[in-house]
Amino acid sequence: MDKRYRKAIIAGNWKMNGDNTSLKTFFKEVKQSKTPKNITKNILCVPATLITAAQGLSKSSKFSVGTQNMHFEQSGAYTGELSASMIMEAGAEYVIIGHSERRKFFGETDEIVAKKTTAAVLSGLKPIICVGETNCQRNFGVTLEVIRRQLKIALSSIDAVQLKKIVIAYEPVWAIGTGRTATPEQAQEVCKEIRTCLREMYGAKSARAVSILYGGSLNANNAREIFEQYDIDGALVGGASLKAQDFLKIIEIGAEIIGK
Ligand code: 13P
């Protein structure tokens, strides 16, 4: 079973939600919960304003801290932006790159995603790169082509050693925040294609070690069958990561099915 070669990861994306109070409540509940016997790598990607607080609160909680965006330059005249070294200094270890909401609302292109991925890796931040097709692309039957293009461009200057630091998240745009989760078969088909594409780019050994997550209306009711899919190694969770109790249920299911 190839799953033994990769980390099981349950990551939360708080998007533009949360404050110091909700963050404290979240970690209080996490620390009160009992840790599942099998272990998943748990990550909470918070708004940049909460990185430092999350880093402090996450100590002794088995959570790593991430954030949701960064600029590809190291410094300069980019008003309002944050560089990789800035978010690392604040306490982030992971960064989500190329989320469909950034692509849609902030004009992030595949080329920008590639630049950010390279800058993150060179700075020592671990990228969670998001790829995903729109409803229209799926209806026209070009899902796999779209995913391949996004992936190939994002990783265009990443070598096999750097690939070890990268996590890929498949998030169909039509499934995000809609309550319409991809079926396990749909999710597996695309995640398998992602791994095939990685194999073509980096070889079998490198490809089998990359954690591929599913994201899009995932919750405790549908997580099990998604985690059972051969090429899926965890989840990137939006809404259901906001409350510790909901998120912990997903972590528990992850630990049971894909935990190590
Ligand atoms: P939802 O789980 O709220 O659908 O969001 C998924 C997502 O976009 C995570 O990055």
Coordinates of C-alpha atoms and ligand atoms in Angstrom, one line a residue:
M1 CA 0.0 0.0 0.0
D2 CA 1.6 3.2 -1.2
K3 CA -0.1 5.2 1.6
R4 CA 2.5 4.2 4.0
Y5 CA 5.0 6.3 2.2
R6 CA 3.2 9.6 2.9
K7 CA 2.0 11.7 5.8
A8 CA -1.7 11.7 6.6
I9 CA -2.6 15.4 6.9
I10 CA -5.7 17.1 8.2
A11 CA -5.5 20.8 7.5
G12 CA -8.0 23.5 8.4
N13 CA -8.4 26.7 6.4
W14 CA -10.1 29.4 8.5
K15 CA -10.3 31.8 5.5
M16 CA -11.3 35.3 6.7
N17 CA -12.7 34.0 9.9
G18 CA -11.7 33.9 13.5
D19 CA -10.2 36.2 16.2
N20 CA -8.2 35.8 19.3
T21 CA -11.2 34.6 21.3
S22 CA -12.2 31.9 18.9
L23 CA -8.6 30.8 18.5
K24 CA -8.2 30.4 22.3
T25 CA -11.5 28.4 22.5
F26 CA -10.3 26.2 19.6
F27 CA -7.1 25.3 21.3
K28 CA -8.6 24.9 24.7
E29 CA -11.0 22.3 23.3
V30 CA -8.2 20.6 21.3
K31 CA -6.1 20.2 24.4
Q32 CA -9.1 18.8 26.4
S33 CA -9.7 16.2 23.7
K34 CA -8.0 12.9 23.9
T35 CA -5.5 12.3 21.1
P36 CA -6.4 9.4 18.8
K37 CA -4.1 6.4 19.0
N38 CA -3.0 6.7 15.4
I39 CA -1.6 10.0 14.4
T40 CA -2.3 12.5 11.7
K41 CA -0.4 15.6 10.9
N42 CA -2.8 18.4 11.9
I43 CA -2.4 21.9 10.5
L44 CA -4.4 25.1 11.2
C45 CA -4.1 27.8 8.5
V46 CA -5.2 31.0 10.2
P47 CA -5.5 34.6 9.0
A48 CA -2.1 36.3 9.2
T49 CA -3.2 38.3 12.2
L50 CA -3.5 35.1 14.2
I51 CA -0.3 33.3 13.2
T52 CA 1.7 34.3 16.3
A53 CA -1.1 33.7 18.7
A54 CA -1.8 30.3 17.1
Q55 CA 1.8 29.4 17.2
G56 CA 1.9 30.1 21.0
L57 CA -1.4 28.3 21.7
S58 CA -0.5 25.3 19.5
K59 CA 2.4 24.3 21.6
S60 CA 1.8 20.8 23.1
S61 CA -1.3 20.5 21.0
K62 CA 0.1 18.4 18.0
F63 CA -1.0 21.2 15.6
S64 CA 1.3 23.0 13.2
V65 CA 0.4 26.5 12.1
G66 CA -0.1 27.7 8.6
T67 CA -1.5 30.7 6.9
Q68 CA -3.4 31.3 3.6
N69 CA -1.4 33.5 1.3
M70 CA 2.0 35.2 0.7
H71 CA 3.7 37.4 -1.8
F72 CA 6.4 35.9 -4.0
E73 CA 8.9 38.8 -3.5
Q74 CA 11.1 38.9 -0.4
S75 CA 10.4 42.6 0.3
G76 CA 9.7 45.8 -1.6
A77 CA 6.9 48.2 -2.6
Y78 CA 4.0 45.8 -2.4
T79 CA 1.6 47.7 -0.1
G80 CA -0.5 45.4 2.1
E81 CA 1.4 42.2 1.2
L82 CA 3.4 39.8 3.3
S83 CA 6.5 37.9 2.3
A84 CA 7.4 34.3 3.1
S85 CA 10.0 35.4 5.6
M86 CA 7.5 37.7 7.3
I87 CA 4.9 35.0 7.9
M88 CA 7.6 32.5 8.9
E89 CA 8.9 35.0 11.5
A90 CA 5.3 35.4 12.8
G91 CA 5.3 31.6 13.3
A92 CA 3.9 29.9 10.2
E93 CA 5.3 26.6 9.0
Y94 CA 2.8 26.1 6.2
V95 CA 1.2 28.3 3.6
I96 CA -1.8 27.7 1.3
I97 CA -1.0 28.8 -2.2
G98 CA -3.3 29.1 -5.2
H99 CA -6.6 28.6 -3.3
S100 CA -9.5 29.0 -5.8
E101 CA -10.8 32.0 -3.8
R102 CA -7.4 33.8 -4.5
R103 CA -7.5 32.8 -8.1
K104 CA -11.1 34.0 -8.4
F105 CA -11.2 37.2 -6.3
F106 CA -7.6 38.3 -6.6
G107 CA -6.7 37.3 -10.1
E108 CA -4.0 34.8 -9.1
T109 CA -2.8 33.1 -12.2
D110 CA -1.0 29.8 -12.6
E111 CA 2.2 31.8 -13.1
I112 CA 1.8 33.7 -9.9
V113 CA 1.1 30.4 -8.1
A114 CA 4.4 29.1 -9.5
K115 CA 6.3 32.1 -8.3
K116 CA 4.8 31.9 -4.8
T117 CA 5.5 28.1 -4.6
T118 CA 9.2 28.7 -5.5
A119 CA 9.5 31.6 -3.1
A120 CA 7.9 29.6 -0.3
V121 CA 10.2 26.6 -0.8
L122 CA 13.3 28.7 -1.0
S123 CA 12.4 30.4 2.2
G124 CA 11.7 27.2 4.0
L125 CA 7.9 27.5 4.2
K126 CA 5.9 24.4 3.3
P127 CA 3.3 25.1 0.6
I128 CA -0.1 23.5 0.4
I129 CA -0.8 24.1 -3.3
C130 CA -4.5 24.1 -4.3
V131 CA -5.7 22.9 -7.7
G132 CA -9.3 22.4 -8.9
E133 CA -11.7 22.7 -11.8
T134 CA -14.8 24.9 -12.0
N135 CA -18.2 23.5 -12.6
C136 CA -18.1 24.7 -16.2
Q137 CA -14.7 23.0 -16.8
R138 CA -16.1 19.7 -15.3
N139 CA -19.2 19.9 -17.5
F140 CA -17.1 20.4 -20.6
G141 CA -15.0 17.3 -19.7
V142 CA -11.7 19.1 -19.3
T143 CA -11.2 18.5 -15.5
L144 CA -8.0 16.4 -15.8
E145 CA -6.5 18.8 -18.4
V146 CA -7.1 21.8 -16.1
I147 CA -5.6 20.0 -13.1
R148 CA -2.5 18.9 -15.0
R149 CA -2.0 22.5 -16.3
Q150 CA -2.3 24.0 -12.8
L151 CA 0.0 21.4 -11.3
K152 CA 2.7 21.5 -14.0
I153 CA 2.9 25.3 -13.9
A154 CA 2.9 25.5 -10.1
L155 CA 5.7 23.0 -9.9
S156 CA 7.6 24.2 -12.9
S157 CA 10.8 25.2 -11.0
I158 CA 10.5 22.7 -8.2
D159 CA 13.0 19.8 -8.1
A160 CA 12.5 16.3 -6.6
V161 CA 14.2 17.3 -3.3
Q162 CA 12.0 20.4 -2.9
L163 CA 8.9 18.3 -3.8
K164 CA 9.3 16.6 -0.4
K165 CA 8.2 19.8 1.3
I166 CA 5.1 20.2 -0.8
V167 CA 1.5 19.2 -0.2
I168 CA -1.1 19.2 -3.0
A169 CA -4.8 19.9 -2.2
Y170 CA -7.4 19.0 -4.8
E171 CA -10.3 21.3 -4.3
P172 CA -13.0 21.3 -6.9
V173 CA -14.3 24.9 -7.1
W174 CA -17.9 23.7 -7.3
A175 CA -17.6 21.8 -4.0
I176 CA -16.2 24.6 -1.9
G177 CA -18.6 26.0 0.6
T178 CA -21.6 24.6 -1.4
G179 CA -22.4 21.5 0.6
R180 CA -21.9 19.5 -2.6
T181 CA -18.9 17.3 -1.9
A182 CA -17.2 15.4 -4.7
T183 CA -18.1 11.7 -4.7
P184 CA -15.3 9.5 -3.5
E185 CA -14.9 8.3 -7.1
Q186 CA -14.7 11.8 -8.5
A187 CA -12.1 12.8 -5.9
Q188 CA -10.1 9.6 -6.4
E189 CA -10.1 10.0 -10.2
V190 CA -8.5 13.5 -9.9
C191 CA -6.1 12.7 -7.1
K192 CA -4.9 9.6 -9.0
E193 CA -4.3 11.9 -12.1
I194 CA -2.4 14.3 -9.9
R195 CA -0.1 11.4 -8.8
T196 CA 0.3 10.2 -12.3
C197 CA 1.3 13.7 -13.4
L198 CA 3.8 13.8 -10.5
R199 CA 5.2 10.5 -11.5
E200 CA 5.8 11.7 -15.1
M201 CA 7.5 14.8 -13.7
Y202 CA 9.6 13.3 -10.8
G203 CA 9.5 9.5 -11.1
A204 CA 7.5 6.9 -9.1
K205 CA 9.4 7.1 -5.8
S206 CA 9.0 10.9 -5.5
A207 CA 5.3 10.8 -6.6
R208 CA 4.3 8.1 -4.1
A209 CA 5.6 10.2 -1.2
V210 CA 3.5 13.3 -1.9
S211 CA 0.5 13.8 0.3
I212 CA -2.6 14.7 -1.7
L213 CA -5.5 16.2 0.2
Y214 CA -9.2 16.6 -0.8
G215 CA -11.0 19.8 0.0
G216 CA -14.6 21.0 -0.6
S217 CA -17.5 20.6 1.8
L218 CA -15.7 17.9 3.7
N219 CA -17.2 17.1 7.1
A220 CA -17.4 14.3 9.7
N221 CA -20.3 12.7 7.7
N222 CA -18.5 12.3 4.4
A223 CA -14.8 12.2 5.5
R224 CA -14.6 8.4 5.9
E225 CA -15.3 7.4 2.3
I226 CA -13.0 10.1 1.0
F227 CA -10.1 9.0 3.2
E228 CA -10.6 5.4 2.1
Q229 CA -9.6 6.4 -1.5
Y230 CA -6.2 5.1 -2.6
D231 CA -4.6 8.4 -3.6
I232 CA -6.2 10.6 -0.9
D233 CA -4.0 11.3 2.2
G234 CA -6.1 13.7 4.1
A235 CA -8.2 16.9 3.8
L236 CA -8.1 20.6 3.6
V237 CA -11.2 21.7 5.5
G238 CA -12.9 25.0 5.4
G239 CA -16.2 25.5 7.3
A240 CA -15.9 22.3 9.4
S241 CA -12.5 23.5 10.8
L242 CA -13.9 26.6 12.5
K243 CA -15.2 24.7 15.5
A244 CA -12.8 22.4 17.3
Q245 CA -15.4 19.7 18.0
D246 CA -16.3 19.4 14.3
F247 CA -12.6 19.4 13.2
L248 CA -11.6 16.9 15.9
K249 CA -14.2 14.5 14.6
I250 CA -12.6 14.7 11.2
I251 CA -9.2 14.2 12.7
E252 CA -10.4 11.2 14.6
I253 CA -11.8 9.6 11.4
G254 CA -8.5 10.5 9.6
A255 CA -6.5 8.8 12.4
E256 CA -8.6 5.7 12.1
I257 CA -8.5 5.3 8.4
I258 CA -5.2 6.9 7.3
G259 CA -3.4 7.6 10.6
K260 CA 0.0 6.1 11.2
Ligands
13P1 P1 -15.3 24.2 2.7 O1 -14.8 23.0 3.5 O2 -16.0 25.2 3.6 O3 -16.1 23.8 1.6 O4 -14.0 24.9 2.2 C1 -13.0 24.1 1.6 C2 -11.8 25.0 1.3 O5 -11.9 25.9 0.5 C3 -10.6 24.7 2.1 O6 -9.5 25.4 1.6

